[in-house]
XYZ file of C-alpha atoms in Angstrom:
422
model
C 101.718 101.169 61.389
C 102.117 102.500 64.876
C 101.546 98.934 66.350
C 104.073 97.646 63.918
C 106.655 100.259 65.123
C 105.769 99.848 68.774
C 106.414 95.967 68.229
C 109.912 96.670 66.505
C 111.005 98.993 69.227
C 110.045 96.417 72.061
C 111.778 93.815 70.126
C 114.875 95.937 69.741
C 114.702 96.874 73.555
C 114.671 93.082 74.386
C 117.607 92.376 72.189
C 119.565 95.025 73.637
C 118.547 94.640 77.147
C 121.535 92.427 77.899
C 124.116 94.902 76.233
C 122.665 97.756 78.338
C 122.363 96.120 81.611
C 125.620 96.352 83.733
C 124.350 94.157 86.551
C 122.965 90.533 86.182
C 121.993 88.059 88.614
C 122.159 84.311 87.420
C 120.374 81.799 89.301
C 120.533 78.001 88.728
C 119.959 74.492 90.063
C 123.701 74.086 90.793
C 127.270 74.921 89.959
C 130.299 72.904 89.868
C 133.413 73.862 91.751
C 135.945 72.795 89.515
C 138.713 72.769 92.108
C 137.202 70.537 94.872
C 134.543 68.846 92.717
C 131.673 69.743 94.785
C 128.251 70.517 93.319
C 126.915 73.449 95.079
C 123.014 73.591 94.908
C 120.712 76.573 94.318
C 123.396 79.135 93.581
C 122.712 82.938 93.021
C 125.600 84.899 91.318
C 125.938 88.636 91.157
C 127.658 89.650 88.062
C 128.847 93.282 87.464
C 130.008 94.219 83.961
C 132.165 91.183 83.221
C 132.985 89.948 86.601
C 131.489 87.581 89.156
C 131.167 89.965 92.256
C 129.056 87.746 94.715
C 128.083 84.086 95.086
C 125.400 83.279 97.589
C 122.532 80.804 97.994
C 119.287 81.695 96.230
C 117.347 84.080 98.504
C 120.354 85.250 100.400
C 121.627 87.769 97.747
C 120.554 91.468 97.851
C 119.315 91.989 94.171
C 120.027 95.557 92.968
C 116.972 97.321 91.525
C 118.618 97.648 88.047
C 119.770 93.995 87.630
C 118.629 91.772 85.097
C 117.838 88.357 86.736
C 118.353 85.252 84.518
C 116.910 81.865 86.204
C 117.954 78.484 84.853
C 116.108 76.216 87.327
C 117.040 73.070 85.882
C 120.435 73.885 84.775
C 124.026 73.102 86.256
C 126.620 75.836 85.779
C 130.389 75.398 84.976
C 133.072 77.899 84.012
C 133.302 78.478 80.316
C 135.434 75.795 78.722
C 138.751 76.203 77.176
C 140.225 74.329 74.156
C 144.009 74.629 73.902
C 144.499 73.367 70.262
C 142.108 74.591 67.446
C 142.410 75.844 63.839
C 139.589 78.100 63.137
C 140.392 78.604 59.376
C 139.863 74.818 58.510
C 136.716 72.767 58.015
C 137.191 68.990 57.498
C 134.276 68.548 55.401
C 135.939 70.647 52.615
C 137.984 68.650 49.982
C 141.172 68.413 51.708
C 143.453 69.291 48.841
C 141.107 71.928 47.402
C 141.340 73.479 50.802
C 145.175 73.830 50.525
C 144.688 76.500 47.901
C 142.178 78.823 49.891
C 142.989 82.313 49.777
C 143.618 84.176 53.100
C 140.314 86.148 52.947
C 138.413 82.943 52.326
C 140.232 81.320 55.265
C 139.356 84.437 57.406
C 135.551 84.190 56.615
C 135.676 80.526 57.545
C 137.355 81.493 60.922
C 134.678 84.054 61.646
C 132.040 81.300 61.235
C 133.974 78.747 63.200
C 134.690 81.085 65.955
C 130.888 81.649 66.494
C 130.404 77.937 66.447
C 132.925 77.181 68.895
C 131.604 79.922 71.293
C 127.852 78.469 71.025
C 129.408 74.951 72.058
C 130.475 76.573 75.184
C 134.133 77.125 74.536
C 134.839 80.714 75.761
C 138.682 80.420 75.432
C 140.584 78.808 72.769
C 144.219 78.599 71.431
C 144.515 78.793 67.670
C 147.981 77.057 67.034
C 148.496 77.992 63.561
C 146.607 79.640 60.740
C 148.016 81.526 57.555
C 148.307 85.156 56.847
C 147.529 86.241 60.414
C 143.880 85.541 59.614
C 142.816 84.461 63.097
C 144.684 87.323 64.712
C 142.319 89.639 62.664
C 139.352 87.651 63.668
C 140.366 87.776 67.427
C 140.664 91.723 67.200
C 137.282 91.758 65.634
C 135.952 89.637 68.526
C 137.636 91.993 71.040
C 136.013 94.876 69.239
C 132.736 93.222 69.392
C 132.302 93.338 65.652
C 131.709 89.479 65.506
C 131.001 86.977 68.123
C 133.381 84.374 69.219
C 135.681 82.905 72.198
C 138.800 84.649 73.705
C 141.421 83.801 71.598
C 145.166 83.106 71.745
C 146.480 83.088 68.255
C 150.082 81.920 67.248
C 149.893 83.243 63.691
C 152.089 81.167 61.378
C 153.243 77.760 62.804
C 157.044 77.539 62.634
C 158.333 74.822 60.483
C 161.690 73.521 59.016
C 161.992 73.489 55.296
C 159.850 70.548 53.892
C 158.476 69.735 57.387
C 155.105 69.721 58.912
C 153.556 73.127 58.597
C 155.462 73.946 55.384
C 153.789 73.864 52.054
C 154.539 70.532 50.647
C 151.631 70.123 48.434
C 152.499 72.456 45.649
C 154.663 71.679 42.851
C 158.326 72.303 43.145
C 158.448 74.845 40.275
C 155.931 77.040 42.348
C 158.541 77.378 44.865
C 155.828 77.906 47.530
C 157.244 78.179 51.092
C 154.947 78.484 54.041
C 155.338 81.886 55.980
C 156.504 80.194 59.166
C 159.484 78.321 57.755
C 162.794 78.862 59.511
C 166.100 76.945 59.599
C 168.579 77.436 62.255
C 168.439 79.025 65.772
C 168.560 82.661 64.714
C 166.040 82.273 61.980
C 163.743 80.469 64.387
C 164.110 83.609 66.798
C 163.431 85.944 63.864
C 160.175 83.973 62.958
C 159.003 84.165 66.556
C 159.529 87.972 66.681
C 157.904 88.294 63.274
C 154.595 86.518 64.471
C 154.790 88.709 67.446
C 155.212 91.696 65.362
C 151.842 91.089 63.531
C 149.929 90.267 66.775
C 150.552 86.616 67.971
C 149.894 86.387 71.694
C 151.079 82.697 71.722
C 153.608 80.705 69.652
C 153.681 77.240 68.011
C 156.666 75.168 66.661
C 156.496 71.822 64.790
C 159.024 69.605 66.565
C 158.125 66.366 64.600
C 156.381 65.273 61.292
C 152.691 65.147 61.212
C 149.611 63.292 60.297
C 148.121 65.943 57.661
C 151.267 67.057 56.110
C 152.815 65.561 52.903
C 156.108 63.611 52.958
C 156.654 63.868 56.702
C 156.874 60.775 59.152
C 155.049 61.479 62.388
C 157.735 59.927 64.477
C 160.743 61.804 63.148
C 162.239 64.898 64.941
C 162.377 67.939 62.809
C 163.994 70.932 64.776
C 167.010 70.133 66.656
C 166.850 70.926 70.517
C 169.006 73.987 70.006
C 166.333 75.455 67.488
C 163.626 74.450 69.841
C 165.266 76.143 72.760
C 165.892 79.405 70.690
C 162.128 79.308 69.963
C 161.158 78.843 73.721
C 163.644 81.407 74.989
C 162.349 84.058 72.491
C 158.678 83.453 73.345
C 159.497 83.746 77.013
C 161.241 86.868 76.703
C 158.418 88.460 75.248
C 156.096 87.040 78.090
C 154.198 84.408 75.670
C 153.711 80.540 76.168
C 155.022 78.183 73.406
C 153.497 75.042 72.131
C 155.055 72.282 70.122
C 153.540 70.062 67.723
C 155.302 66.747 68.654
C 154.101 63.055 67.822
C 157.642 61.295 67.945
C 159.329 60.258 71.047
C 162.796 62.017 70.441
C 161.023 65.279 69.299
C 158.730 65.180 72.389
C 161.782 64.837 74.675
C 163.769 67.495 72.862
C 160.739 70.035 73.184
C 160.415 69.380 76.759
C 164.207 69.774 77.549
C 164.161 72.970 75.543
C 161.705 74.452 77.806
C 158.444 74.337 75.650
C 155.401 75.082 77.620
C 152.864 72.449 76.025
C 153.468 69.459 73.818
C 150.674 68.831 71.402
C 149.495 65.290 70.367
C 152.026 63.407 72.391
C 151.652 60.288 70.297
C 154.646 58.201 71.176
C 155.674 58.694 74.869
C 158.139 56.526 76.661
C 158.932 56.400 80.328
C 161.735 58.892 79.824
C 159.345 61.318 78.204
C 156.874 61.067 80.973
C 159.713 61.419 83.442
C 160.817 64.596 81.812
C 157.206 66.163 81.501
C 156.956 65.561 85.357
C 160.193 67.076 85.965
C 159.719 70.217 84.044
C 155.859 70.682 84.788
C 155.211 70.602 81.006
C 151.471 70.537 79.933
C 150.354 67.869 77.512
C 147.521 68.465 74.959
C 146.209 65.322 73.523
C 143.529 65.254 70.739
C 142.247 61.776 71.294
C 138.686 62.168 69.688
C 139.487 63.487 66.135
C 140.823 60.132 64.937
C 137.343 58.680 64.874
C 136.165 61.536 62.484
C 139.097 61.066 60.268
C 138.905 57.309 59.830
C 135.263 57.487 59.295
C 135.032 60.494 56.776
C 138.580 61.256 55.765
C 138.451 59.247 52.483
C 135.247 60.872 51.473
C 136.617 64.371 52.354
C 139.611 63.801 49.893
C 142.211 63.065 52.368
C 144.981 61.107 50.611
C 145.880 57.710 51.646
C 149.237 58.671 52.960
C 147.469 60.855 55.560
C 144.897 58.255 56.456
C 147.662 55.635 56.975
C 149.602 57.903 59.414
C 146.441 58.415 61.225
C 145.975 54.781 61.732
C 149.753 54.650 62.857
C 149.158 57.111 65.509
C 145.562 56.686 66.868
C 146.069 53.756 69.233
C 149.536 54.965 70.391
C 148.267 58.428 71.187
C 145.509 56.946 73.426
C 147.609 54.758 75.124
C 150.290 57.813 75.780
C 147.281 59.678 77.070
C 146.354 56.888 79.518
C 149.976 56.562 80.785
C 150.286 60.310 81.202
C 147.067 60.570 83.347
C 148.036 57.677 85.478
C 151.563 59.290 86.085
C 149.827 62.637 87.330
C 151.129 64.816 84.549
C 149.670 68.401 83.742
C 146.960 67.898 81.169
C 144.916 70.457 79.182
C 142.054 70.049 76.758
C 143.157 70.086 73.094
C 140.881 68.969 70.426
C 142.699 69.971 67.181
C 139.196 71.147 65.942
C 139.291 71.435 62.046
C 140.499 67.902 61.939
C 136.848 67.327 62.926
C 133.904 69.744 62.812
C 133.990 72.959 64.973
C 131.424 72.842 67.651
C 131.788 69.032 68.318
C 134.720 70.038 70.730
C 132.730 68.541 73.607
C 132.844 65.086 72.144
C 136.259 64.588 73.364
C 135.267 64.869 77.074
C 133.779 61.403 77.095
C 136.895 59.882 75.363
C 139.168 61.479 78.036
C 137.110 59.657 80.657
C 137.058 56.410 78.530
C 140.992 56.478 78.327
C 141.528 57.173 82.181
C 140.369 60.439 83.543
C 137.628 60.999 86.093
C 134.834 63.263 84.975
C 136.180 65.846 87.219
C 139.841 65.523 85.741
C 138.490 66.087 82.246
C 136.561 69.259 83.383
C 139.619 70.577 85.148
C 141.619 69.987 81.949
C 139.336 72.399 79.980
C 139.132 74.801 83.014
C 141.529 75.429 85.655
C 144.416 73.526 84.130
C 144.063 75.459 80.803
C 143.829 78.778 82.763
C 147.182 77.955 84.493
C 148.839 77.047 81.239
C 147.752 80.461 79.934
C 148.965 82.170 83.195
C 145.284 83.582 83.408
C 144.285 83.993 87.265
C 140.901 85.343 86.292
C 139.579 82.477 84.063
C 138.709 78.821 84.805
C 136.562 78.983 87.755
C 133.117 80.276 88.923
C 134.435 82.290 91.751
C 134.209 85.964 93.186
C 136.543 88.214 91.318
C 136.781 86.021 88.103
C 135.670 86.774 84.709
C 131.973 86.043 83.996
C 132.593 83.043 81.546
C 129.796 80.713 82.481
C 128.098 77.866 80.756
C 125.071 75.815 81.723
C 124.101 72.113 80.649
C 120.907 70.103 81.473
C 122.606 67.207 83.653
C 125.380 66.847 86.322
C 128.591 66.316 84.276
C 130.153 64.695 87.294
C 127.851 61.841 86.613
C 127.149 62.356 83.009
C 130.207 63.800 81.265
C 128.490 63.706 77.829
C 126.213 66.354 78.931
C 128.987 68.794 77.949
C 128.208 68.082 74.268
C 125.146 70.017 74.574
C 125.579 73.406 76.228
C 122.306 75.305 76.546
C 123.518 78.671 78.031
C 126.605 80.668 77.119
C 127.912 83.615 78.885
C 131.239 85.321 77.990
C 132.559 88.395 79.820
C 129.283 88.888 81.493
C 127.466 88.924 78.228
C 124.797 86.210 77.209
C 125.466 84.703 73.801
C 123.120 81.740 73.933
C 120.183 80.885 76.180
């Protein structure tokens, strides 16, 4: 009995060691400087609480006596990855129509599960662009309170939609009079909806400027909100110090959102020369989910996705990838946005190879998910392995500058100086 108790105490001490240690030294084969693209060999990182205090060559760092030393001899380090477009409450393998009727508690439980899965995939910061009932805001707060594990979350609350538009509830029968919580018509109603989301904890905002693939009765290329309504949303978000994203597939909606001062355009399926020129002029960020189409076309029918929605996916997929290619060639601001929930959470990293396939260098793809996303979020303490930055660090087996697909299999995850996967 004493032996069993001793073993249990030792195990508990090992499990709690990371939580109790305030100082960590992290050694690795190399790390990627995501600004310069240089691969720095044999680094030793001194981490105090949740920040990187010192970076030196192995053997040159004075190691405090109370430090926990982690050595990853065969691994390459990168800053924690950032996905600027996820929906943690959804699972694509659930029956599509049945999932429309999930309760808020059910969706919240899913978000807890998917937040953990996302973190284990190496994504330490995400932007959740629309989930009902402030469910992901609750999960974010639970993560911040260290009650559950997950990435750092920027959550929009309810996505803002016109009546009958993308992000309204168009699947219910008319007599149910079901209206999504984010519906607003007219500039002042839009402002009120932004204020309501902020009231209940939103730390980013999302508005649906055009129709969408996975809504009923909307056309992906058609503009929904007027430019005046989009401008009202952008002004209200900016007054409160928040960034705002616009779901926009169609050309006119994209251009109206850019002119209205929206910070990032999501999807960007039909970009013409004027849209590219406007994005360059305004410094607008583009978030293009160019991997998930493969999952939808392969598994959507089996998962109960209606024919209308699959046909719309076919309509946008090729055009979206071509718009991505043209945006990269033009040198526009690009961030990593996957639309996870349309495909399984945890597979976020599979998009990197497609970003390279459709025009980016490996370094550009990594920058989209690190320093570019940090800049969009106005975070000067994220996105790099650098002294003074938060200790969000991942490790992979290969050099991602030569083999971008290695980012699909992250073997080590540290967030805020705490190890979650090793």
